[in-house]
Each structure stands twice: as C-alpha cells, then as structure tokens.
C-alpha cells in the first residue's frame, strides 16, 4: 500500500500549503492512511447484517492490514522522531483519541444490534483492541505470519459472543 499521495512529498506539500514542516507532512500522510483504514474497517464490518459475517469481515481486515509494513514503519519512525516535539505530540494524541472514540462507537453499535451490553465499557474495549492491534502490527513487521485472530477473539469476548 502506498504511504503517500501520487507525486511524492513535494506534490503533497504543494497541495497542502498549511503544512509547516516535514513532521506536519508526515502527520498529514498518516491522517490519510488512518482515515482510509478506518473507512475500510467500518465499511467491511457494517456491510453484512449477521454477527458472524461481521466478525469474519473484521478478521479479514485485520489479517490484510494490521502490520502493513509501510504504514507501521512510517508510524513508528514518525512517533520516535517527534517524541520531543510537544505540538506534534498533542496533534498525535488528539488523533489517537478520535480513533479510540470511533472504535468505541462501532463497538456500541455492534452491541446494540446484538441486543447485548459489551463486557467492558466501549471506551475500554476500544483501547484494548487498539493496543492489541498496535502490538500485533509491530510483531507482524518482523514476522508477517503472526496471526491476528486474537483481535477477533477479543472482539468476540467484548460483544459476549460464544462460538
């Protein structure tokens, strides 16, 4: 998966005149990647009406995208590089908070459709799934054969779905 817009960083900078630095450009590229992934995840999970179909879609998305090397490595290198830049850290924090909130809403929606209450507060479930996904993503950079089934199993537990 390409990590930047066509034409490279120079073209992206030309289309994004408000960017003040290389860090802001990287943040904008990561914003695009995250938005695309969140849209793919939401679309795939909400496409089919049945719970098992939705879990299968989540599992397929996880296996295809968690630990995608270009995205994961870019994210890690960016976070490492800007760890002392308070402004960019605040920007990153705001974005990660928004991702967790979106995941919490998705978990709430799924639980409501199933007529159940999540096994933990949706915000905590979102943090759990996001943290697990990040850890799996890092492992999969080194070893792409690491399975992501634990993500689906955890979502199944959160939604109180027995196999």
Short mmCIF file of N, CA and C in Angstrom, two decimals:
data_model
loop_
_atom_site.label_atom_id
_atom_site.label_comp_id
_atom_site.label_asym_id
_atom_site.label_seq_id
_atom_site.Cartn_x
_atom_site.Cartn_y
_atom_site.Cartn_z
N UNK A 1 0.85 -1.16 0.00
CA UNK A 1 0.00 0.00 0.00
C UNK A 1 0.90 1.23 0.00
N UNK A 2 0.67 2.16 -0.90
CA UNK A 2 1.49 3.37 -0.89
C UNK A 2 1.19 4.19 0.34
N UNK A 3 2.22 4.85 0.85
CA UNK A 3 2.02 5.62 2.08
C UNK A 3 1.84 7.09 1.81
N UNK A 4 1.93 7.52 0.61
CA UNK A 4 1.78 8.94 0.32
C UNK A 4 0.98 9.15 -0.94
N UNK A 5 0.62 10.38 -1.17
CA UNK A 5 -0.13 10.68 -2.37
C UNK A 5 0.73 10.59 -3.61
N UNK A 6 0.11 10.41 -4.78
CA UNK A 6 0.89 10.36 -6.01
C UNK A 6 1.73 11.62 -6.16
N UNK A 7 2.91 11.45 -6.66
CA UNK A 7 3.78 12.60 -6.87
C UNK A 7 4.73 12.85 -5.72
N UNK A 8 4.60 12.09 -4.64
CA UNK A 8 5.55 12.19 -3.54
C UNK A 8 5.31 13.38 -2.64
N UNK A 9 6.26 13.58 -1.74
CA UNK A 9 6.15 14.60 -0.70
C UNK A 9 6.07 16.01 -1.28
N UNK A 10 6.79 16.27 -2.34
CA UNK A 10 6.77 17.61 -2.91
C UNK A 10 5.38 17.96 -3.42
N UNK A 11 4.74 17.02 -4.10
CA UNK A 11 3.39 17.26 -4.59
C UNK A 11 2.41 17.40 -3.42
N UNK A 12 2.58 16.59 -2.39
CA UNK A 12 1.71 16.68 -1.23
C UNK A 12 1.87 18.03 -0.57
N UNK A 13 3.09 18.50 -0.44
CA UNK A 13 3.33 19.81 0.15
C UNK A 13 2.70 20.91 -0.66
N UNK A 14 2.71 20.75 -1.99
CA UNK A 14 2.10 21.75 -2.85
C UNK A 14 0.59 21.77 -2.68
N UNK A 15 -0.01 20.61 -2.44
CA UNK A 15 -1.46 20.54 -2.25
C UNK A 15 -1.86 20.89 -0.83
N UNK A 16 -0.94 20.89 0.09
CA UNK A 16 -1.22 21.17 1.49
C UNK A 16 -0.38 22.37 1.93
N UNK A 17 -0.74 23.54 1.49
CA UNK A 17 0.09 24.72 1.77
C UNK A 17 0.19 25.05 3.26
N UNK A 18 -0.73 24.56 4.10
CA UNK A 18 -0.69 24.89 5.53
C UNK A 18 0.37 24.10 6.29
N UNK A 19 0.98 23.13 5.65
CA UNK A 19 1.98 22.32 6.34
C UNK A 19 3.23 23.14 6.59
N UNK A 20 3.69 23.08 7.84
CA UNK A 20 4.81 23.92 8.23
C UNK A 20 6.14 23.18 8.28
N UNK A 21 6.10 21.86 8.29
CA UNK A 21 7.35 21.12 8.44
C UNK A 21 7.20 19.71 7.88
N UNK A 22 8.30 19.01 7.83
CA UNK A 22 8.29 17.62 7.41
C UNK A 22 7.42 16.79 8.37
N UNK A 23 7.48 17.11 9.67
CA UNK A 23 6.65 16.42 10.65
C UNK A 23 5.17 16.60 10.38
N UNK A 24 4.78 17.81 10.00
CA UNK A 24 3.37 18.06 9.68
C UNK A 24 2.96 17.33 8.41
N UNK A 25 3.86 17.24 7.45
CA UNK A 25 3.58 16.48 6.22
C UNK A 25 3.37 15.01 6.55
N UNK A 26 4.25 14.46 7.37
CA UNK A 26 4.12 13.05 7.75
C UNK A 26 2.82 12.82 8.51
N UNK A 27 2.48 13.74 9.38
CA UNK A 27 1.22 13.63 10.12
C UNK A 27 0.03 13.64 9.16
N UNK A 28 0.08 14.48 8.15
CA UNK A 28 -0.99 14.53 7.15
C UNK A 28 -1.09 13.22 6.36
N UNK A 29 0.04 12.64 6.02
CA UNK A 29 0.04 11.36 5.31
C UNK A 29 -0.55 10.27 6.21
N UNK A 30 -0.14 10.27 7.48
CA UNK A 30 -0.69 9.28 8.41
C UNK A 30 -2.20 9.50 8.62
N UNK A 31 -2.63 10.75 8.63
CA UNK A 31 -4.07 11.04 8.72
C UNK A 31 -4.80 10.38 7.56
N UNK A 32 -4.26 10.50 6.36
CA UNK A 32 -4.89 9.90 5.18
C UNK A 32 -4.95 8.38 5.31
N UNK A 33 -3.85 7.79 5.75
CA UNK A 33 -3.81 6.33 5.90
C UNK A 33 -4.82 5.88 6.95
N UNK A 34 -4.82 6.54 8.09
CA UNK A 34 -5.75 6.16 9.16
C UNK A 34 -7.20 6.32 8.72
N UNK A 35 -7.51 7.41 8.05
CA UNK A 35 -8.87 7.63 7.58
C UNK A 35 -9.29 6.53 6.60
N UNK A 36 -8.39 6.19 5.71
CA UNK A 36 -8.68 5.12 4.75
C UNK A 36 -8.91 3.79 5.48
N UNK A 37 -8.05 3.46 6.44
CA UNK A 37 -8.18 2.20 7.16
C UNK A 37 -9.45 2.16 8.01
N UNK A 38 -9.77 3.27 8.66
CA UNK A 38 -10.98 3.30 9.47
C UNK A 38 -12.23 3.15 8.58
N UNK A 39 -12.20 3.78 7.41
CA UNK A 39 -13.31 3.64 6.47
C UNK A 39 -13.42 2.20 5.97
N UNK A 40 -12.28 1.58 5.64
CA UNK A 40 -12.30 0.18 5.20
C UNK A 40 -12.83 -0.74 6.29
N UNK A 41 -12.37 -0.51 7.51
CA UNK A 41 -12.81 -1.33 8.64
C UNK A 41 -14.31 -1.17 8.86
N UNK A 42 -14.77 0.05 8.97
CA UNK A 42 -16.18 0.31 9.24
C UNK A 42 -17.06 -0.24 8.12
N UNK A 43 -16.67 0.02 6.88
CA UNK A 43 -17.44 -0.46 5.74
C UNK A 43 -17.51 -1.99 5.72
N UNK A 44 -16.39 -2.64 5.98
CA UNK A 44 -16.38 -4.10 5.92
C UNK A 44 -17.19 -4.71 7.06
N UNK A 45 -17.11 -4.13 8.25
CA UNK A 45 -17.82 -4.69 9.40
C UNK A 45 -19.32 -4.43 9.32
N UNK A 46 -19.71 -3.31 8.76
CA UNK A 46 -21.14 -2.98 8.71
C UNK A 46 -21.83 -3.45 7.43
N UNK A 47 -21.07 -4.00 6.50
CA UNK A 47 -21.62 -4.42 5.20
C UNK A 47 -22.65 -5.53 5.36
N UNK A 48 -22.32 -6.56 6.12
CA UNK A 48 -23.20 -7.72 6.26
C UNK A 48 -23.99 -7.64 7.56
N UNK A 49 -25.25 -8.10 7.54
CA UNK A 49 -26.09 -7.96 8.72
C UNK A 49 -25.80 -8.94 9.86
N UNK A 50 -25.27 -10.10 9.57
CA UNK A 50 -25.08 -11.11 10.61
C UNK A 50 -23.82 -10.90 11.43
N UNK A 51 -23.91 -11.21 12.72
CA UNK A 51 -22.77 -11.03 13.62
C UNK A 51 -21.56 -11.85 13.16
N UNK A 52 -21.77 -13.08 12.77
CA UNK A 52 -20.64 -13.92 12.34
C UNK A 52 -20.01 -13.38 11.06
N UNK A 53 -20.85 -12.86 10.16
CA UNK A 53 -20.32 -12.26 8.93
C UNK A 53 -19.49 -11.02 9.25
N UNK A 54 -19.95 -10.26 10.22
CA UNK A 54 -19.23 -9.05 10.62
C UNK A 54 -17.90 -9.40 11.28
N UNK A 55 -17.92 -10.41 12.10
CA UNK A 55 -16.66 -10.84 12.73
C UNK A 55 -15.69 -11.38 11.68
N UNK A 56 -16.23 -12.09 10.70
CA UNK A 56 -15.37 -12.59 9.62
C UNK A 56 -14.78 -11.43 8.82
N UNK A 57 -15.57 -10.39 8.59
CA UNK A 57 -15.06 -9.21 7.88
C UNK A 57 -13.99 -8.51 8.69
N UNK A 58 -14.20 -8.41 10.00
CA UNK A 58 -13.19 -7.82 10.89
C UNK A 58 -11.91 -8.64 10.85
N UNK A 59 -12.04 -9.96 10.89
CA UNK A 59 -10.87 -10.84 10.84
C UNK A 59 -10.12 -10.67 9.52
N UNK A 60 -10.85 -10.57 8.43
CA UNK A 60 -10.22 -10.39 7.11
C UNK A 60 -9.50 -9.04 7.04
N UNK A 61 -10.15 -7.98 7.53
CA UNK A 61 -9.50 -6.66 7.55
C UNK A 61 -8.22 -6.73 8.39
N UNK A 62 -8.31 -7.32 9.57
CA UNK A 62 -7.15 -7.41 10.46
C UNK A 62 -5.99 -8.13 9.79
N UNK A 63 -6.29 -9.26 9.21
CA UNK A 63 -5.24 -10.06 8.58
C UNK A 63 -4.60 -9.31 7.41
N UNK A 64 -5.40 -8.56 6.68
CA UNK A 64 -4.90 -7.84 5.50
C UNK A 64 -4.16 -6.55 5.84
N UNK A 65 -4.52 -5.90 6.96
CA UNK A 65 -4.00 -4.55 7.18
C UNK A 65 -3.18 -4.34 8.45
N UNK A 66 -3.41 -5.13 9.49
CA UNK A 66 -2.64 -4.93 10.73
C UNK A 66 -1.20 -5.34 10.47
N UNK A 67 -0.31 -4.42 10.70
CA UNK A 67 1.12 -4.68 10.49
C UNK A 67 1.57 -4.46 9.07
N UNK A 68 0.75 -3.78 8.24
CA UNK A 68 1.20 -3.43 6.89
C UNK A 68 2.51 -2.66 7.06
N UNK A 69 3.56 -3.18 6.48
CA UNK A 69 4.90 -2.68 6.78
C UNK A 69 5.07 -1.18 6.52
N UNK A 70 4.61 -0.70 5.37
CA UNK A 70 4.83 0.71 5.06
C UNK A 70 4.14 1.62 6.07
N UNK A 71 2.91 1.29 6.42
CA UNK A 71 2.15 2.09 7.37
C UNK A 71 2.77 1.99 8.77
N UNK A 72 3.03 0.78 9.22
CA UNK A 72 3.53 0.56 10.58
C UNK A 72 4.89 1.19 10.78
N UNK A 73 5.80 0.96 9.85
CA UNK A 73 7.14 1.51 9.98
C UNK A 73 7.11 3.04 9.93
N UNK A 74 6.32 3.59 9.02
CA UNK A 74 6.20 5.05 8.96
C UNK A 74 5.69 5.60 10.29
N UNK A 75 4.69 4.97 10.83
CA UNK A 75 4.11 5.43 12.10
C UNK A 75 5.15 5.37 13.24
N UNK A 76 5.85 4.26 13.35
CA UNK A 76 6.85 4.11 14.42
C UNK A 76 7.99 5.11 14.25
N UNK A 77 8.50 5.23 13.04
CA UNK A 77 9.61 6.17 12.81
C UNK A 77 9.16 7.60 13.07
N UNK A 78 7.95 7.94 12.67
CA UNK A 78 7.44 9.28 12.90
C UNK A 78 7.31 9.55 14.40
N UNK A 79 6.68 8.63 15.13
CA UNK A 79 6.49 8.82 16.57
C UNK A 79 7.82 8.92 17.30
N UNK A 80 8.76 8.13 16.90
CA UNK A 80 10.09 8.18 17.51
C UNK A 80 10.76 9.52 17.21
N UNK A 81 10.61 9.98 15.99
CA UNK A 81 11.27 11.22 15.57
C UNK A 81 10.68 12.48 16.19
N UNK A 82 9.40 12.46 16.55
CA UNK A 82 8.77 13.69 17.07
C UNK A 82 8.48 13.60 18.56
N UNK A 83 9.06 12.64 19.24
CA UNK A 83 8.72 12.44 20.64
C UNK A 83 9.04 13.64 21.53
N UNK A 84 9.91 14.54 21.08
CA UNK A 84 10.25 15.72 21.87
C UNK A 84 9.55 16.99 21.36
N UNK A 85 8.72 16.86 20.34
CA UNK A 85 8.00 17.99 19.76
C UNK A 85 6.60 18.03 20.39
N UNK A 86 6.42 18.92 21.35
CA UNK A 86 5.16 18.97 22.10
C UNK A 86 3.95 19.24 21.20
N UNK A 87 4.10 20.11 20.22
CA UNK A 87 2.98 20.42 19.34
C UNK A 87 2.52 19.18 18.57
N UNK A 88 3.47 18.48 17.96
CA UNK A 88 3.11 17.28 17.20
C UNK A 88 2.60 16.17 18.13
N UNK A 89 3.14 16.07 19.32
CA UNK A 89 2.63 15.07 20.28
C UNK A 89 1.18 15.36 20.63
N UNK A 90 0.83 16.64 20.81
CA UNK A 90 -0.57 16.99 21.07
C UNK A 90 -1.45 16.62 19.87
N UNK A 91 -0.96 16.88 18.68
CA UNK A 91 -1.70 16.53 17.47
C UNK A 91 -1.91 15.01 17.38
N UNK A 92 -0.88 14.26 17.66
CA UNK A 92 -0.97 12.80 17.62
C UNK A 92 -1.97 12.31 18.66
N UNK A 93 -1.87 12.86 19.86
CA UNK A 93 -2.78 12.47 20.94
C UNK A 93 -4.23 12.72 20.55
N UNK A 94 -4.50 13.87 19.96
CA UNK A 94 -5.87 14.19 19.54
C UNK A 94 -6.36 13.18 18.50
N UNK A 95 -5.50 12.81 17.59
CA UNK A 95 -5.89 11.86 16.54
C UNK A 95 -6.13 10.47 17.10
N UNK A 96 -5.28 10.02 17.98
CA UNK A 96 -5.45 8.69 18.58
C UNK A 96 -6.72 8.67 19.43
N UNK A 97 -6.99 9.74 20.11
CA UNK A 97 -8.24 9.83 20.89
C UNK A 97 -9.44 9.71 19.95
N UNK A 98 -9.40 10.37 18.82
CA UNK A 98 -10.50 10.30 17.85
C UNK A 98 -10.67 8.87 17.32
N UNK A 99 -9.57 8.18 17.09
CA UNK A 99 -9.64 6.79 16.62
C UNK A 99 -10.28 5.91 17.68
N UNK A 100 -9.85 6.07 18.93
CA UNK A 100 -10.45 5.28 20.02
C UNK A 100 -11.95 5.57 20.14
N UNK A 101 -12.33 6.85 20.01
CA UNK A 101 -13.75 7.21 20.10
C UNK A 101 -14.54 6.58 18.96
N UNK A 102 -13.98 6.56 17.76
CA UNK A 102 -14.67 5.94 16.62
C UNK A 102 -14.82 4.43 16.84
N UNK A 103 -13.78 3.80 17.35
CA UNK A 103 -13.86 2.36 17.64
C UNK A 103 -14.89 2.09 18.74
N UNK A 104 -14.94 2.94 19.74
CA UNK A 104 -15.92 2.77 20.82
C UNK A 104 -17.34 2.87 20.27
N UNK A 105 -17.57 3.83 19.37
CA UNK A 105 -18.89 3.96 18.76
C UNK A 105 -19.25 2.73 17.93
N UNK A 106 -18.27 2.20 17.22
CA UNK A 106 -18.50 0.99 16.42
C UNK A 106 -18.84 -0.19 17.33
N UNK A 107 -18.13 -0.32 18.44
CA UNK A 107 -18.40 -1.39 19.40
C UNK A 107 -19.80 -1.23 19.99
N UNK A 108 -20.16 0.00 20.35
CA UNK A 108 -21.51 0.27 20.88
C UNK A 108 -22.58 -0.10 19.86
N UNK A 109 -22.37 0.27 18.61
CA UNK A 109 -23.34 -0.02 17.56
C UNK A 109 -23.50 -1.53 17.37
N UNK A 110 -22.40 -2.24 17.36
CA UNK A 110 -22.45 -3.70 17.20
C UNK A 110 -23.18 -4.34 18.39
N UNK A 111 -22.87 -3.89 19.60
CA UNK A 111 -23.51 -4.44 20.79
C UNK A 111 -25.02 -4.17 20.77
N UNK A 112 -25.40 -2.96 20.38
CA UNK A 112 -26.83 -2.63 20.30
C UNK A 112 -27.55 -3.52 19.31
N UNK A 113 -26.93 -3.73 18.16
CA UNK A 113 -27.54 -4.60 17.16
C UNK A 113 -27.71 -6.02 17.66
N UNK A 114 -26.77 -6.45 18.49
CA UNK A 114 -26.82 -7.81 19.04
C UNK A 114 -27.74 -7.88 20.26
N UNK A 115 -28.18 -6.73 20.76
CA UNK A 115 -29.05 -6.71 21.93
C UNK A 115 -28.32 -7.09 23.20
N UNK A 116 -27.06 -6.75 23.28
CA UNK A 116 -26.26 -7.09 24.45
C UNK A 116 -25.48 -5.87 24.92
N UNK A 117 -25.00 -5.94 26.12
CA UNK A 117 -24.10 -4.90 26.64
C UNK A 117 -22.68 -5.42 26.49
N UNK A 118 -21.76 -4.57 26.06
CA UNK A 118 -20.37 -5.02 25.97
C UNK A 118 -19.85 -5.51 27.33
N UNK A 119 -18.90 -6.41 27.31
CA UNK A 119 -18.33 -6.98 28.53
C UNK A 119 -17.52 -5.95 29.32
N UNK A 120 -17.18 -4.86 28.70
CA UNK A 120 -16.48 -3.76 29.36
C UNK A 120 -16.95 -2.48 28.71
N UNK A 121 -16.71 -1.34 29.33
CA UNK A 121 -17.13 -0.09 28.69
C UNK A 121 -16.53 0.03 27.28
N UNK A 122 -17.31 0.52 26.33
CA UNK A 122 -16.82 0.60 24.94
C UNK A 122 -15.49 1.34 24.81
N UNK A 123 -15.27 2.37 25.60
CA UNK A 123 -14.00 3.11 25.54
C UNK A 123 -12.83 2.22 25.95
N UNK A 124 -13.05 1.40 26.98
CA UNK A 124 -12.01 0.48 27.43
C UNK A 124 -11.79 -0.62 26.38
N UNK A 125 -12.87 -1.10 25.79
CA UNK A 125 -12.76 -2.12 24.74
C UNK A 125 -12.00 -1.56 23.54
N UNK A 126 -12.28 -0.31 23.19
CA UNK A 126 -11.57 0.32 22.07
C UNK A 126 -10.08 0.43 22.37
N UNK A 127 -9.74 0.85 23.59
CA UNK A 127 -8.33 0.94 23.99
C UNK A 127 -7.67 -0.43 23.93
N UNK A 128 -8.39 -1.44 24.39
CA UNK A 128 -7.85 -2.81 24.39
C UNK A 128 -7.57 -3.28 22.96
N UNK A 129 -8.56 -3.11 22.09
CA UNK A 129 -8.39 -3.56 20.70
C UNK A 129 -7.31 -2.76 19.98
N UNK A 130 -7.28 -1.45 20.19
CA UNK A 130 -6.27 -0.63 19.54
C UNK A 130 -4.86 -1.02 20.03
N UNK A 131 -4.71 -1.20 21.33
CA UNK A 131 -3.40 -1.58 21.88
C UNK A 131 -2.97 -2.95 21.38
N UNK A 132 -3.89 -3.87 21.36
CA UNK A 132 -3.59 -5.21 20.85
C UNK A 132 -3.20 -5.14 19.38
N UNK A 133 -3.93 -4.35 18.61
CA UNK A 133 -3.63 -4.20 17.18
C UNK A 133 -2.26 -3.58 16.95
N UNK A 134 -1.90 -2.58 17.75
CA UNK A 134 -0.58 -1.96 17.61
C UNK A 134 0.52 -2.98 17.92
N UNK A 135 0.34 -3.71 19.00
CA UNK A 135 1.34 -4.73 19.36
C UNK A 135 1.47 -5.80 18.29
N UNK A 136 0.34 -6.27 17.78
CA UNK A 136 0.38 -7.26 16.71
C UNK A 136 1.02 -6.68 15.45
N UNK A 137 0.70 -5.42 15.16
CA UNK A 137 1.26 -4.76 13.98
C UNK A 137 2.77 -4.72 14.05
N UNK A 138 3.32 -4.37 15.20
CA UNK A 138 4.78 -4.33 15.36
C UNK A 138 5.38 -5.73 15.19
N UNK A 139 4.73 -6.73 15.77
CA UNK A 139 5.24 -8.09 15.61
C UNK A 139 5.21 -8.54 14.15
N UNK A 140 4.15 -8.15 13.44
CA UNK A 140 3.99 -8.58 12.05
C UNK A 140 4.96 -7.90 11.10
N UNK A 141 5.53 -6.76 11.50
CA UNK A 141 6.58 -6.16 10.67
C UNK A 141 7.76 -7.12 10.60
N UNK A 142 8.11 -7.72 11.72
CA UNK A 142 9.22 -8.67 11.75
C UNK A 142 8.82 -10.03 11.21
N UNK A 143 7.59 -10.44 11.51
CA UNK A 143 7.13 -11.76 11.11
C UNK A 143 5.68 -11.67 10.63
N UNK A 144 5.47 -11.49 9.33
CA UNK A 144 4.11 -11.34 8.80
C UNK A 144 3.20 -12.55 9.03
N UNK A 145 3.78 -13.67 9.45
CA UNK A 145 2.94 -14.84 9.69
C UNK A 145 2.26 -14.81 11.06
N UNK A 146 2.58 -13.82 11.90
CA UNK A 146 1.91 -13.71 13.19
C UNK A 146 0.42 -13.51 12.93
N UNK A 147 -0.42 -14.39 13.48
CA UNK A 147 -1.86 -14.27 13.19
C UNK A 147 -2.50 -13.13 13.98
N UNK A 148 -3.58 -12.61 13.42
CA UNK A 148 -4.32 -11.54 14.08
C UNK A 148 -5.64 -12.04 14.68
N UNK A 149 -5.82 -13.34 14.70
CA UNK A 149 -7.09 -13.91 15.19
C UNK A 149 -7.41 -13.47 16.62
N UNK A 150 -6.40 -13.18 17.41
CA UNK A 150 -6.64 -12.75 18.79
C UNK A 150 -7.45 -11.45 18.83
N UNK A 151 -7.33 -10.61 17.81
CA UNK A 151 -8.14 -9.40 17.75
C UNK A 151 -9.63 -9.75 17.63
N UNK A 152 -9.94 -10.66 16.73
CA UNK A 152 -11.33 -11.08 16.54
C UNK A 152 -11.83 -11.81 17.78
N UNK A 153 -10.98 -12.65 18.37
CA UNK A 153 -11.37 -13.35 19.59
C UNK A 153 -11.67 -12.37 20.72
N UNK A 154 -10.88 -11.31 20.81
CA UNK A 154 -11.11 -10.29 21.84
C UNK A 154 -12.40 -9.54 21.57
N UNK A 155 -12.65 -9.18 20.32
CA UNK A 155 -13.91 -8.51 19.98
C UNK A 155 -15.09 -9.42 20.30
N UNK A 156 -14.94 -10.70 20.02
CA UNK A 156 -16.00 -11.67 20.33
C UNK A 156 -16.29 -11.67 21.84
N UNK A 157 -15.24 -11.64 22.66
CA UNK A 157 -15.40 -11.58 24.11
C UNK A 157 -16.07 -10.29 24.55
N UNK A 158 -15.64 -9.19 23.97
CA UNK A 158 -16.21 -7.88 24.31
C UNK A 158 -17.71 -7.86 24.01
N UNK A 159 -18.09 -8.47 22.91
CA UNK A 159 -19.51 -8.49 22.49
C UNK A 159 -20.29 -9.64 23.09
N UNK A 160 -19.63 -10.43 23.94
CA UNK A 160 -20.26 -11.56 24.63
C UNK A 160 -20.83 -12.59 23.65
N UNK A 161 -20.07 -12.86 22.61
CA UNK A 161 -20.49 -13.85 21.62
C UNK A 161 -19.76 -15.16 21.87
N UNK A 162 -20.52 -16.20 22.08
CA UNK A 162 -19.93 -17.52 22.25
C UNK A 162 -19.74 -18.13 20.88
N UNK A 163 -18.74 -18.96 20.77
CA UNK A 163 -18.51 -19.63 19.48
C UNK A 163 -19.50 -20.70 19.22
#
